Amino acid sequence: GFGYGDINFFTGRDTSLRSGAKALAFSDGHALQVLDYSQDPFAKTPSDRFVKLLISDAQLMDLMRYIDASAALDATGQPHSIANAEANSGYFFVAQGRYSMFSNCNTWAGEALTAAGLPISKTWGLTASGVYRQARDLAKIQQRLLRP
């Protein structure tokens, strides 16, 4: 799994209300989160909380290139890791871009899907529900096209 957010609030360094509000207007930086799954990530997730989208191998490669490009590199060309403030929260890296109210985790996820060639509109991508609704509608179309 992957995520994107403010370097302080998202990584758990400072989860205060003040830090969350500051992230939306004057973020100190941005972080990319990488989660590894040792078990099925959907096993305990209610079915109305995720959408399965079909993508080709080429689209998956485009998605991975987008995620790779999101990581800021250090002087040696390696991603710059960030120490975790919370246990079992994956791995964090300094990210490219600028986190704000209008460039947030939801817009990052929508742009990732767009990079994979999926028709996700930025207009409705500022909120999780906006991205989710578009992904859900696309999944329904994909499923209809697969039916004989």
Coordinates of C-alpha atoms in Angstrom, one line a residue:
G1 CA 0.0 0.0 0.0
F2 CA 1.1 3.6 -0.6
G3 CA 0.1 6.9 0.9
Y4 CA 1.1 10.6 0.8
G5 CA 0.8 13.3 3.4
D6 CA 2.3 16.0 5.5
I7 CA 5.7 15.1 6.9
N8 CA 4.7 15.8 10.6
F9 CA 1.0 14.9 10.8
F10 CA 1.0 11.9 8.5
T11 CA 4.1 10.3 9.9
G12 CA 2.8 10.6 13.4
R13 CA 5.5 13.0 14.6
D14 CA 2.8 15.5 15.6
T15 CA -0.9 14.5 15.3
S16 CA -2.3 17.5 17.2
L17 CA -5.2 19.4 15.7
R18 CA -2.8 22.4 15.3
S19 CA -0.4 20.2 13.3
G20 CA -3.2 18.9 11.1
A21 CA -4.4 22.5 10.4
K22 CA -0.9 23.7 9.7
A23 CA -0.4 20.8 7.2
L24 CA -3.3 22.1 5.1
A25 CA -2.0 25.6 4.8
F26 CA 1.8 25.7 5.6
S27 CA 3.1 22.1 5.5
D28 CA 6.7 21.7 6.6
G29 CA 7.2 19.0 4.0
H30 CA 5.6 15.9 2.5
A31 CA 6.0 12.2 3.0
L32 CA 5.4 9.0 1.0
Q33 CA 4.3 6.0 2.9
V34 CA 5.0 2.4 1.8
L35 CA 3.1 -0.4 3.6
D36 CA 4.0 -4.1 3.2
Y37 CA 1.3 -6.6 3.7
S38 CA 2.1 -10.0 5.2
Q39 CA -1.5 -10.9 4.9
D40 CA -4.4 -10.0 2.7
P41 CA -5.0 -6.3 3.3
F42 CA -8.7 -6.7 2.4
A43 CA -9.5 -9.6 4.7
K44 CA -10.6 -7.4 7.6
T45 CA -11.7 -4.4 5.6
P46 CA -15.5 -3.9 5.0
S47 CA -16.3 -4.4 1.3
D48 CA -17.7 -0.8 1.1
R49 CA -14.3 0.6 2.0
F50 CA -12.3 -0.5 -1.0
V51 CA -12.7 -0.9 -4.8
K52 CA -10.9 -3.4 -7.0
L53 CA -9.9 -1.9 -10.3
L54 CA -8.6 -3.8 -13.3
I55 CA -5.4 -2.6 -14.8
S56 CA -3.0 -4.0 -17.4
D57 CA 0.7 -4.8 -16.7
A58 CA 1.6 -1.6 -18.7
Q59 CA -0.7 0.4 -16.5
L60 CA 0.8 -1.1 -13.4
M61 CA 4.2 -0.1 -14.6
D62 CA 3.0 3.5 -15.2
L63 CA 1.5 3.5 -11.7
M64 CA 4.8 2.3 -10.2
R65 CA 6.7 5.0 -12.1
Y66 CA 4.4 7.6 -10.6
I67 CA 4.9 6.3 -7.1
D68 CA 8.7 6.1 -7.7
A69 CA 8.7 9.7 -9.0
S70 CA 6.9 10.8 -5.8
A71 CA 10.0 10.0 -3.6
A72 CA 12.6 12.7 -3.1
L73 CA 16.1 11.4 -3.6
D74 CA 19.2 12.1 -1.6
A75 CA 22.6 13.0 -2.9
T76 CA 23.3 9.4 -3.7
G77 CA 20.1 9.0 -5.7
Q78 CA 18.4 6.9 -3.0
P79 CA 15.0 7.7 -1.3
H80 CA 15.5 9.6 1.9
S81 CA 13.9 7.6 4.7
I82 CA 12.0 9.2 7.6
A83 CA 12.0 7.5 11.1
N84 CA 8.6 6.2 12.0
A85 CA 6.9 7.8 15.0
E86 CA 4.3 5.0 15.2
A87 CA 4.8 1.2 15.3
N88 CA 3.4 -0.9 12.4
S89 CA 2.8 2.2 10.2
G90 CA 5.0 1.1 7.3
Y91 CA 8.0 3.0 5.9
F92 CA 8.1 6.7 5.3
F93 CA 10.2 8.6 2.8
V94 CA 10.6 12.3 2.0
A95 CA 8.3 13.0 -1.0
Q96 CA 8.3 15.4 -3.9
G97 CA 5.6 17.9 -4.3
R98 CA 3.9 20.3 -1.9
Y99 CA 1.3 19.1 0.5
S100 CA -1.7 21.4 1.1
M101 CA -5.4 21.6 1.2
F102 CA -5.5 21.5 -2.6
S103 CA -2.6 19.0 -3.1
N104 CA -3.3 16.3 -0.6
C105 CA -3.4 12.6 -0.1
N106 CA -6.6 12.3 -2.1
T107 CA -5.3 14.3 -5.1
W108 CA -2.1 12.3 -5.0
A109 CA -4.1 9.0 -5.1
G110 CA -6.3 10.4 -8.0
E111 CA -3.2 11.5 -9.9
A112 CA -1.7 8.0 -9.3
L113 CA -4.8 6.4 -10.9
T114 CA -4.7 8.9 -13.7
A115 CA -1.0 8.1 -14.3
A116 CA -2.1 4.4 -14.7
G117 CA -4.4 5.5 -17.5
L118 CA -7.6 5.4 -15.5
P119 CA -10.2 8.2 -16.0
I120 CA -10.1 10.0 -12.6
S121 CA -11.0 13.7 -12.7
K122 CA -9.1 16.2 -10.6
T123 CA -12.2 18.2 -10.3
W124 CA -13.7 15.6 -7.9
G125 CA -10.4 14.4 -6.4
L126 CA -9.9 16.7 -3.4
T127 CA -11.8 14.4 -1.0
A128 CA -11.5 10.7 -0.4
S129 CA -15.2 10.3 -1.2
G130 CA -14.6 12.0 -4.6
V131 CA -11.8 9.7 -5.6
Y132 CA -13.6 6.7 -4.2
R133 CA -16.8 7.5 -6.0
Q134 CA -15.0 7.7 -9.3
A135 CA -13.1 4.5 -8.7
R136 CA -16.3 2.7 -7.7
D137 CA -18.1 3.9 -10.8
L138 CA -15.2 2.8 -13.0
A139 CA -15.1 -0.6 -11.3
K140 CA -18.8 -1.1 -12.1
I141 CA -18.2 -0.3 -15.7
Q142 CA -15.2 -2.6 -15.9
Q143 CA -17.3 -5.4 -14.4
R144 CA -20.2 -4.9 -16.9
L145 CA -17.7 -5.0 -19.7
L146 CA -16.3 -8.4 -18.5
R147 CA -19.7 -10.0 -18.3
P148 CA -20.6 -12.3 -21.2

